[in-house]
PDB file of C-alpha atoms in Angstrom:
ATOM      1  CA  MET O   1     -41.133  -4.632  54.323  1.00 98.00           C
ATOM      2  CA  LEU O   2     -41.534  -7.965  52.512  1.00 98.00           C
ATOM      3  CA  LEU O   3     -39.468  -8.642  49.381  1.00 98.00           C
ATOM      4  CA  LEU O   4     -40.605 -11.336  46.913  1.00 98.00           C
ATOM      5  CA  HIS O   5     -38.032 -12.529  44.379  1.00 98.00           C
ATOM      6  CA  GLY O   6     -38.506 -13.765  40.824  1.00 97.00           C
ATOM      7  CA  PHE O   7     -37.353 -16.770  38.782  1.00 97.00           C
ATOM      8  CA  PRO O   8     -34.718 -18.142  38.843  1.00 96.00           C
ATOM      9  CA  GLU O   9     -33.638 -16.238  41.931  1.00 97.00           C
ATOM     10  CA  PHE O  10     -33.862 -16.411  45.715  1.00 98.00           C
ATOM     11  CA  TRP O  11     -33.715 -13.959  48.618  1.00 98.00           C
ATOM     12  CA  TYR O  12     -30.199 -12.907  47.593  1.00 97.00           C
ATOM     13  CA  SER O  13     -31.529 -10.925  44.626  1.00 97.00           C
ATOM     14  CA  TRP O  14     -32.600  -8.285  47.183  1.00 98.00           C
ATOM     15  CA  ARG O  15     -29.161  -7.925  48.817  1.00 97.00           C
ATOM     16  CA  HIS O  16     -28.886  -4.251  47.839  1.00 97.00           C
ATOM     17  CA  GLN O  17     -32.346  -3.457  49.203  1.00 98.00           C
ATOM     18  CA  LEU O  18     -31.829  -5.381  52.447  1.00 98.00           C
ATOM     19  CA  ARG O  19     -28.907  -3.120  53.269  1.00 97.00           C
ATOM     20  CA  GLU O  20     -30.643   0.042  52.110  1.00 98.00           C
ATOM     21  CA  PHE O  21     -33.990  -0.081  53.874  1.00 98.00           C
ATOM     22  CA  LYS O  22     -33.030  -1.672  57.207  1.00 97.00           C
ATOM     23  CA  SER O  23     -32.492   1.800  58.667  1.00 95.00           C
ATOM     24  CA  GLU O  24     -36.245   2.439  58.813  1.00 96.00           C
ATOM     25  CA  TYR O  25     -37.911  -0.938  58.217  1.00 97.00           C
ATOM     26  CA  ARG O  26     -37.775  -4.500  59.344  1.00 97.00           C
ATOM     27  CA  VAL O  27     -36.846  -5.908  55.957  1.00 98.00           C
ATOM     28  CA  VAL O  28     -37.548  -9.562  55.186  1.00 98.00           C
ATOM     29  CA  ALA O  29     -36.482 -11.080  51.857  1.00 98.00           C
ATOM     30  CA  LEU O  30     -38.186 -14.443  51.496  1.00 95.00           C
ATOM     31  CA  ASP O  31     -37.373 -17.582  49.638  1.00 97.00           C
ATOM     32  CA  LEU O  32     -40.677 -18.425  47.958  1.00 97.00           C
ATOM     33  CA  ARG O  33     -42.133 -21.898  48.355  1.00 97.00           C
ATOM     34  CA  GLY O  34     -39.855 -24.519  46.791  1.00 96.00           C
ATOM     35  CA  TYR O  35     -36.817 -22.228  46.611  1.00 97.00           C
ATOM     36  CA  GLY O  36     -33.612 -22.531  48.615  1.00 93.00           C
ATOM     37  CA  GLU O  37     -34.154 -24.248  51.951  1.00 89.00           C
ATOM     38  CA  THR O  38     -37.936 -23.763  52.078  1.00 93.00           C
ATOM     39  CA  ASP O  39     -40.338 -26.689  52.019  1.00 90.00           C
ATOM     40  CA  ALA O  40     -40.517 -28.081  48.494  1.00 89.00           C
ATOM     41  CA  PRO O  41     -43.554 -30.349  48.059  1.00 90.00           C
ATOM     42  CA  ILE O  42     -43.224 -32.757  45.170  1.00 88.00           C
ATOM     43  CA  HIS O  43     -46.642 -32.352  43.557  1.00 90.00           C
ATOM     44  CA  ARG O  44     -47.315 -29.429  41.245  1.00 89.00           C
ATOM     45  CA  GLU O  45     -50.709 -28.845  42.879  1.00 91.00           C
ATOM     46  CA  ASN O  46     -48.849 -27.542  45.945  1.00 93.00           C
ATOM     47  CA  TYR O  47     -47.649 -24.549  43.920  1.00 94.00           C
ATOM     48  CA  LYS O  48     -50.990 -23.093  42.887  1.00 92.00           C
ATOM     49  CA  LEU O  49     -51.190 -19.331  43.166  1.00 91.00           C
ATOM     50  CA  ASP O  50     -53.615 -19.461  46.077  1.00 91.00           C
ATOM     51  CA  CYS O  51     -51.058 -21.520  48.033  1.00 93.00           C
ATOM     52  CA  LEU O  52     -48.316 -18.989  47.285  1.00 94.00           C
ATOM     53  CA  ILE O  53     -50.546 -16.096  48.327  1.00 94.00           C
ATOM     54  CA  THR O  54     -51.470 -17.845  51.575  1.00 95.00           C
ATOM     55  CA  ASP O  55     -47.767 -18.414  52.278  1.00 96.00           C
ATOM     56  CA  ILE O  56     -47.121 -14.675  52.273  1.00 97.00           C
ATOM     57  CA  LYS O  57     -50.161 -13.951  54.442  1.00 96.00           C
ATOM     58  CA  ASP O  58     -49.034 -16.589  56.957  1.00 96.00           C
ATOM     59  CA  ILE O  59     -45.476 -15.258  57.002  1.00 96.00           C
ATOM     60  CA  LEU O  60     -46.658 -11.732  57.718  1.00 97.00           C
ATOM     61  CA  ASP O  61     -48.828 -13.057  60.554  1.00 96.00           C
ATOM     62  CA  SER O  62     -45.950 -15.102  61.977  1.00 96.00           C
ATOM     63  CA  LEU O  63     -43.722 -12.030  61.976  1.00 97.00           C
ATOM     64  CA  GLY O  64     -46.309 -10.262  64.112  1.00 97.00           C
ATOM     65  CA  TYR O  65     -47.493  -7.670  61.598  1.00 97.00           C
ATOM     66  CA  SER O  66     -50.901  -6.940  60.114  1.00 96.00           C
ATOM     67  CA  LYS O  67     -49.597  -4.709  57.280  1.00 97.00           C
ATOM     68  CA  CYS O  68     -46.446  -4.319  55.224  1.00 98.00           C
ATOM     69  CA  VAL O  69     -44.807  -2.527  52.361  1.00 98.00           C
ATOM     70  CA  LEU O  70     -44.829  -5.242  49.711  1.00 98.00           C
ATOM     71  CA  ILE O  71     -42.208  -5.371  46.967  1.00 98.00           C
ATOM     72  CA  GLY O  72     -42.094  -8.014  44.229  1.00 98.00           C
ATOM     73  CA  HIS O  73     -39.987  -8.627  41.143  1.00 98.00           C
ATOM     74  CA  ASP O  74     -40.860 -10.841  38.164  1.00 97.00           C
ATOM     75  CA  TRP O  75     -42.798 -13.871  39.487  1.00 96.00           C
ATOM     76  CA  GLY O  76     -42.668 -12.299  42.933  1.00 97.00           C
ATOM     77  CA  GLY O  77     -44.306  -9.295  41.307  1.00 97.00           C
ATOM     78  CA  MET O  78     -47.149 -11.508  40.110  1.00 95.00           C
ATOM     79  CA  ILE O  79     -47.681 -12.736  43.677  1.00 96.00           C
ATOM     80  CA  ALA O  80     -47.456  -9.177  45.029  1.00 98.00           C
ATOM     81  CA  TRP O  81     -50.206  -8.016  42.651  1.00 97.00           C
ATOM     82  CA  LEU O  82     -52.417 -10.920  43.718  1.00 95.00           C
ATOM     83  CA  ILE O  83     -51.913 -10.222  47.414  1.00 96.00           C
ATOM     84  CA  ALA O  84     -52.831  -6.565  46.869  1.00 97.00           C
ATOM     85  CA  ILE O  85     -55.997  -7.699  45.080  1.00 95.00           C
ATOM     86  CA  CYS O  86     -57.000 -10.471  47.499  1.00 93.00           C
ATOM     87  CA  TYR O  87     -55.810  -8.996  50.802  1.00 95.00           C
ATOM     88  CA  PRO O  88     -55.631  -5.213  50.361  1.00 96.00           C
ATOM     89  CA  GLU O  89     -55.786  -4.717  54.124  1.00 97.00           C
ATOM     90  CA  MET O  90     -52.323  -6.327  54.336  1.00 97.00           C
ATOM     91  CA  VAL O  91     -50.547  -3.856  52.069  1.00 98.00           C
ATOM     92  CA  MET O  92     -49.713  -0.243  52.919  1.00 97.00           C
ATOM     93  CA  LYS O  93     -47.911   0.399  49.651  1.00 98.00           C
ATOM     94  CA  LEU O  94     -47.231  -1.862  46.673  1.00 98.00           C
ATOM     95  CA  ILE O  95     -44.031  -1.798  44.630  1.00 98.00           C
ATOM     96  CA  VAL O  96     -43.672  -4.090  41.625  1.00 98.00           C
ATOM     97  CA  ILE O  97     -40.616  -4.454  39.414  1.00 98.00           C
ATOM     98  CA  ASN O  98     -40.935  -5.709  35.844  1.00 97.00           C
ATOM     99  CA  PHE O  99     -44.261  -7.470  36.020  1.00 97.00           C
ATOM    100  CA  PRO O 100     -47.568  -5.957  34.864  1.00 97.00           C
ATOM    101  CA  HIS O 101     -50.948  -6.427  36.470  1.00 96.00           C
ATOM    102  CA  PRO O 102     -51.857 -10.129  35.932  1.00 93.00           C
ATOM    103  CA  ASN O 103     -54.872  -9.312  33.765  1.00 92.00           C
ATOM    104  CA  VAL O 104     -52.727  -7.140  31.512  1.00 94.00           C
ATOM    105  CA  PHE O 105     -50.240  -9.968  31.163  1.00 93.00           C
ATOM    106  CA  THR O 106     -52.802 -12.616  30.212  1.00 89.00           C
ATOM    107  CA  GLU O 107     -54.659 -10.348  27.806  1.00 90.00           C
ATOM    108  CA  TYR O 108     -51.494  -9.052  26.165  1.00 92.00           C
ATOM    109  CA  ILE O 109     -49.903 -12.456  25.686  1.00 89.00           C
ATOM    110  CA  LEU O 110     -52.992 -13.667  23.809  1.00 87.00           C
ATOM    111  CA  ARG O 111     -53.045 -10.689  21.441  1.00 90.00           C
ATOM    112  CA  HIS O 112     -49.373 -10.004  20.767  1.00 92.00           C
ATOM    113  CA  PRO O 113     -47.147 -12.678  19.204  1.00 90.00           C
ATOM    114  CA  VAL O 114     -44.016 -10.832  20.370  1.00 92.00           C
ATOM    115  CA  GLN O 115     -44.983 -11.271  24.026  1.00 92.00           C
ATOM    116  CA  LEU O 116     -46.071 -14.841  23.374  1.00 89.00           C
ATOM    117  CA  PHE O 117     -42.561 -15.532  22.105  1.00 91.00           C
ATOM    118  CA  LYS O 118     -40.938 -13.723  25.035  1.00 92.00           C
ATOM    119  CA  SER O 119     -43.019 -15.809  27.425  1.00 91.00           C
ATOM    120  CA  SER O 120     -42.353 -19.106  25.667  1.00 91.00           C
ATOM    121  CA  HIS O 121     -40.669 -20.465  28.790  1.00 91.00           C
ATOM    122  CA  TYR O 122     -44.111 -20.517  30.464  1.00 90.00           C
ATOM    123  CA  TYR O 123     -45.116 -23.190  27.962  1.00 90.00           C
ATOM    124  CA  PHE O 124     -41.770 -24.986  28.018  1.00 93.00           C
ATOM    125  CA  PHE O 125     -42.061 -25.332  31.799  1.00 94.00           C
ATOM    126  CA  GLN O 126     -45.289 -27.348  31.425  1.00 93.00           C
ATOM    127  CA  ILE O 127     -43.208 -30.328  30.262  1.00 94.00           C
ATOM    128  CA  PRO O 128     -42.367 -32.799  33.071  1.00 94.00           C
ATOM    129  CA  TRP O 129     -38.685 -33.061  34.228  1.00 95.00           C
ATOM    130  CA  PHE O 130     -37.126 -31.870  30.936  1.00 96.00           C
ATOM    131  CA  PRO O 131     -36.864 -28.160  31.870  1.00 95.00           C
ATOM    132  CA  GLU O 132     -35.014 -29.096  35.068  1.00 96.00           C
ATOM    133  CA  PHE O 133     -32.628 -31.203  33.013  1.00 96.00           C
ATOM    134  CA  MET O 134     -31.972 -28.429  30.502  1.00 95.00           C
ATOM    135  CA  PHE O 135     -31.190 -25.898  33.232  1.00 94.00           C
ATOM    136  CA  SER O 136     -28.729 -28.209  34.975  1.00 94.00           C
ATOM    137  CA  ILE O 137     -26.675 -29.716  32.134  1.00 95.00           C
ATOM    138  CA  ASN O 138     -23.185 -28.439  31.324  1.00 94.00           C
ATOM    139  CA  ASP O 139     -22.681 -27.126  34.841  1.00 92.00           C
ATOM    140  CA  PHE O 140     -25.839 -24.988  34.744  1.00 94.00           C
ATOM    141  CA  LYS O 141     -24.823 -23.263  31.530  1.00 95.00           C
ATOM    142  CA  ALA O 142     -28.396 -22.104  30.796  1.00 94.00           C
ATOM    143  CA  LEU O 143     -28.705 -20.481  34.209  1.00 94.00           C
ATOM    144  CA  LYS O 144     -25.373 -18.704  33.837  1.00 94.00           C
ATOM    145  CA  HIS O 145     -26.334 -17.536  30.336  1.00 93.00           C
ATOM    146  CA  LEU O 146     -29.604 -16.107  31.617  1.00 93.00           C
ATOM    147  CA  PHE O 147     -27.789 -13.813  34.046  1.00 94.00           C
ATOM    148  CA  THR O 148     -24.689 -12.955  32.023  1.00 92.00           C
ATOM    149  CA  SER O 149     -25.522 -12.910  28.306  1.00 91.00           C
ATOM    150  CA  HIS O 150     -25.801  -9.687  26.352  1.00 88.00           C
ATOM    151  CA  SER O 151     -29.412 -10.394  25.404  1.00 88.00           C
ATOM    152  CA  THR O 152     -30.881 -11.372  28.784  1.00 91.00           C
ATOM    153  CA  GLY O 153     -28.223 -10.693  31.405  1.00 90.00           C
ATOM    154  CA  ILE O 154     -27.616  -8.236  34.226  1.00 86.00           C
ATOM    155  CA  GLY O 155     -25.446  -5.217  33.706  1.00 71.00           C
ATOM    156  CA  ARG O 156     -25.773  -3.438  30.394  1.00 64.00           C
ATOM    157  CA  LYS O 157     -24.906  -0.127  32.024  1.00 70.00           C
ATOM    158  CA  GLY O 158     -25.023  -0.945  35.702  1.00 75.00           C
ATOM    159  CA  CYS O 159     -23.829  -3.477  38.240  1.00 83.00           C
ATOM    160  CA  ARG O 160     -22.817  -6.877  36.965  1.00 84.00           C
ATOM    161  CA  LEU O 161     -22.986 -10.100  38.897  1.00 89.00           C
ATOM    162  CA  THR O 162     -19.666 -10.831  40.549  1.00 91.00           C
ATOM    163  CA  THR O 163     -18.170 -14.309  40.443  1.00 92.00           C
ATOM    164  CA  GLU O 164     -19.307 -14.745  44.038  1.00 95.00           C
ATOM    165  CA  ASP O 165     -22.847 -13.653  43.158  1.00 95.00           C
ATOM    166  CA  LEU O 166     -23.072 -16.179  40.343  1.00 95.00           C
ATOM    167  CA  GLU O 167     -21.643 -18.906  42.560  1.00 96.00           C
ATOM    168  CA  ALA O 168     -24.368 -18.204  45.118  1.00 96.00           C
ATOM    169  CA  TYR O 169     -27.049 -18.786  42.479  1.00 96.00           C
ATOM    170  CA  ILE O 170     -25.398 -21.948  41.189  1.00 96.00           C
ATOM    171  CA  TYR O 171     -25.001 -23.297  44.715  1.00 96.00           C
ATOM    172  CA  VAL O 172     -28.682 -22.850  45.541  1.00 97.00           C
ATOM    173  CA  PHE O 173     -30.007 -24.359  42.319  1.00 97.00           C
ATOM    174  CA  SER O 174     -27.496 -27.213  42.200  1.00 96.00           C
ATOM    175  CA  GLN O 175     -28.895 -28.818  45.351  1.00 95.00           C
ATOM    176  CA  PRO O 176     -30.843 -32.068  44.726  1.00 93.00           C
ATOM    177  CA  GLY O 177     -34.309 -31.274  43.420  1.00 93.00           C
ATOM    178  CA  ALA O 178     -33.790 -27.515  43.775  1.00 96.00           C
ATOM    179  CA  LEU O 179     -35.160 -26.657  40.323  1.00 96.00           C
ATOM    180  CA  SER O 180     -38.449 -28.545  40.492  1.00 96.00           C
ATOM    181  CA  GLY O 181     -40.126 -26.320  43.077  1.00 96.00           C
ATOM    182  CA  PRO O 182     -39.379 -23.080  41.215  1.00 96.00           C
ATOM    183  CA  ILE O 183     -40.495 -24.508  37.883  1.00 96.00           C
ATOM    184  CA  ASN O 184     -43.630 -25.981  39.477  1.00 95.00           C
ATOM    185  CA  HIS O 185     -44.773 -22.412  40.127  1.00 94.00           C
ATOM    186  CA  TYR O 186     -45.293 -22.087  36.385  1.00 93.00           C
ATOM    187  CA  ARG O 187     -47.003 -25.450  35.980  1.00 91.00           C
ATOM    188  CA  ASN O 188     -50.215 -24.151  37.541  1.00 85.00           C
ATOM    189  CA  ILE O 189     -50.512 -20.692  36.066  1.00 80.00           C
ATOM    190  CA  PHE O 190     -52.898 -21.452  33.217  1.00 71.00           C
ATOM    191  CA  SER O 191     -55.517 -22.851  35.583  1.00 66.00           C
ATOM    192  CA  CYS O 192     -55.519 -19.728  37.768  1.00 61.00           C
ATOM    193  CA  LEU O 193     -55.732 -16.667  35.532  1.00 55.00           C
ATOM    194  CA  PRO O 194     -57.344 -14.295  34.652  1.00 53.00           C
ATOM    195  CA  LEU O 195     -58.851 -12.814  37.815  1.00 59.00           C
ATOM    196  CA  LYS O 196     -62.490 -11.875  38.264  1.00 61.00           C
ATOM    197  CA  HIS O 197     -61.845  -9.335  41.025  1.00 64.00           C
ATOM    198  CA  HIS O 198     -58.876  -7.553  39.640  1.00 87.00           C
ATOM    199  CA  MET O 199     -58.719  -3.932  40.759  1.00 93.00           C
ATOM    200  CA  VAL O 200     -55.876  -2.799  43.003  1.00 96.00           C
ATOM    201  CA  THR O 201     -56.815  -0.195  45.611  1.00 96.00           C
ATOM    202  CA  ILE O 202     -53.333   0.274  47.122  1.00 96.00           C
ATOM    203  CA  PRO O 203     -50.911   3.125  46.281  1.00 97.00           C
ATOM    204  CA  THR O 204     -48.668   1.510  43.679  1.00 98.00           C
ATOM    205  CA  LEU O 205     -45.239   2.086  42.181  1.00 98.00           C
ATOM    206  CA  LEU O 206     -44.331   0.120  39.055  1.00 98.00           C
ATOM    207  CA  LEU O 207     -40.653   0.136  38.057  1.00 98.00           C
ATOM    208  CA  TRP O 208     -39.641  -1.174  34.642  1.00 97.00           C
ATOM    209  CA  GLY O 209     -36.404  -1.852  32.811  1.00 95.00           C
ATOM    210  CA  GLU O 210     -36.943  -0.769  29.216  1.00 93.00           C
ATOM    211  CA  LYS O 211     -34.621  -3.456  27.829  1.00 92.00           C
ATOM    212  CA  ASP O 212     -36.438  -6.320  29.529  1.00 94.00           C
ATOM    213  CA  ALA O 213     -35.912  -9.375  27.327  1.00 93.00           C
ATOM    214  CA  PHE O 214     -39.031 -11.073  28.708  1.00 94.00           C
ATOM    215  CA  MET O 215     -41.692  -8.376  28.989  1.00 94.00           C
ATOM    216  CA  GLU O 216     -42.999  -5.809  26.521  1.00 94.00           C
ATOM    217  CA  VAL O 217     -42.899  -2.315  28.010  1.00 95.00           C
ATOM    218  CA  GLU O 218     -46.389  -1.505  26.716  1.00 95.00           C
ATOM    219  CA  MET O 219     -47.819  -3.795  29.394  1.00 96.00           C
ATOM    220  CA  ALA O 220     -46.453  -1.481  32.074  1.00 97.00           C
ATOM    221  CA  GLU O 221     -48.269   1.473  30.552  1.00 95.00           C
ATOM    222  CA  VAL O 222     -51.604  -0.358  30.352  1.00 95.00           C
ATOM    223  CA  THR O 223     -51.377  -1.484  33.988  1.00 97.00           C
ATOM    224  CA  LYS O 224     -52.533   1.897  35.310  1.00 96.00           C
ATOM    225  CA  ILE O 225     -56.151   1.175  34.356  1.00 95.00           C
ATOM    226  CA  TYR O 226     -56.229  -1.583  36.983  1.00 96.00           C
ATOM    227  CA  VAL O 227     -55.065   0.602  39.878  1.00 97.00           C
ATOM    228  CA  LYS O 228     -57.843   2.623  41.525  1.00 95.00           C
ATOM    229  CA  ASN O 229     -55.458   4.590  43.696  1.00 95.00           C
ATOM    230  CA  TYR O 230     -52.267   6.584  43.368  1.00 96.00           C
ATOM    231  CA  PHE O 231     -50.153   5.018  40.604  1.00 97.00           C
ATOM    232  CA  ARG O 232     -46.682   5.880  39.413  1.00 97.00           C
ATOM    233  CA  LEU O 233     -44.797   4.200  36.577  1.00 98.00           C
ATOM    234  CA  THR O 234     -41.082   4.779  36.095  1.00 98.00           C
ATOM    235  CA  ILE O 235     -39.378   3.246  33.057  1.00 97.00           C
ATOM    236  CA  LEU O 236     -35.588   3.130  33.151  1.00 95.00           C
ATOM    237  CA  SER O 237     -33.985   3.249  29.708  1.00 92.00           C
ATOM    238  CA  GLU O 238     -31.237   0.795  28.750  1.00 90.00           C
ATOM    239  CA  VAL O 239     -31.908  -1.326  31.846  1.00 93.00           C
ATOM    240  CA  SER O 240     -32.673  -5.037  31.814  1.00 93.00           C
ATOM    241  CA  HIS O 241     -35.231  -7.285  33.505  1.00 95.00           C
ATOM    242  CA  TRP O 242     -33.076  -7.599  36.644  1.00 96.00           C
ATOM    243  CA  LEU O 243     -33.660  -4.009  37.638  1.00 95.00           C
ATOM    244  CA  GLN O 244     -32.988  -3.988  41.374  1.00 96.00           C
ATOM    245  CA  GLN O 245     -29.670  -5.803  40.903  1.00 96.00           C
ATOM    246  CA  GLU O 246     -28.503  -3.873  37.865  1.00 95.00           C
ATOM    247  CA  GLN O 247     -29.344  -0.353  39.056  1.00 95.00           C
ATOM    248  CA  PRO O 248     -29.729  -0.689  42.834  1.00 96.00           C
ATOM    249  CA  ASP O 249     -28.933   2.938  43.651  1.00 96.00           C
ATOM    250  CA  ILE O 250     -31.546   4.306  41.268  1.00 96.00           C
ATOM    251  CA  VAL O 251     -34.139   1.717  42.284  1.00 98.00           C
ATOM    252  CA  ASN O 252     -33.575   2.370  45.979  1.00 98.00           C
ATOM    253  CA  LYS O 253     -33.903   6.124  45.482  1.00 98.00           C
ATOM    254  CA  LEU O 254     -37.176   5.706  43.576  1.00 98.00           C
ATOM    255  CA  ILE O 255     -38.547   3.432  46.285  1.00 98.00           C
ATOM    256  CA  TRP O 256     -37.565   5.885  49.042  1.00 98.00           C
ATOM    257  CA  THR O 257     -39.307   8.719  47.203  1.00 97.00           C
ATOM    258  CA  PHE O 258     -42.476   6.666  46.837  1.00 97.00           C
ATOM    259  CA  LEU O 259     -42.448   5.555  50.468  1.00 97.00           C
ATOM    260  CA  LYS O 260     -42.020   9.067  51.830  1.00 94.00           C
ATOM    261  CA  GLU O 261     -44.471  10.944  49.624  1.00 88.00           C
ATOM    262  CA  GLU O 262     -48.112  11.437  50.463  1.00 77.00           C
ATOM    263  CA  THR O 263     -50.226   9.338  48.132  1.00 67.00           C
ATOM    264  CA  ARG O 264     -53.859  10.201  47.636  1.00 62.00           C
ATOM    265  CA  LYS O 265     -56.469   7.923  46.217  1.00 61.00           C
ATOM    266  CA  LYS O 266     -57.743   8.789  42.762  1.00 53.00           C
ATOM    267  CA  ASP O 267     -61.282  10.138  42.579  1.00 45.00           C
TER     268      ASP O 267
END
């Protein structure tokens, strides 16, 4: 089981799932390229989506497996969708949290000003060095606000980040140059999408927090047209973007149900 985190996170965002699924799986929560202690090439070209996809393929090979259960959240969800499209033989089952099929995302953002506004950070991140500066000033105030504020933060009705949790995030992103790699992921996106070969043929579970401050819930509902296999969408009301951290018990239960049920391909 491979777990792909979002932005601005690292492997630690899957702490609840690492404990939960180790009873039946070898569970590996990665730091994506440029995050944490992974290699962090300087040039933005090193963070193109095809490089990120190849990273995951190489990691699976190095672990000695030909297939996996693939789970991705946010930006990690984007990569998970792309792996399922490009290397379907690698994925037994696909689970994505709060990110629609990439084609849905690109089409929706062009047609709906609300989503364009919610995704404004994609455009802000195209600016050299300034986004890194804004995240780091005032003792990483912007990063703390992202995780703790009423509008965007974790824990409306579920688990909140503890002081220790928040310190772990600040520690990772306060290392020299630690923000550039993560932000460089976004600096290539407009040259890579949309996809020509876009259908997913893997049994898929899409989990969605209804109160996501960054993604319109309608995108989740449209995603089903791009999955030519078993597809299940579960929308959790009053839950934020950070679903697997905010409601880990519910998320884990939904994942277990999906993993254990027989899934048949749609005719």
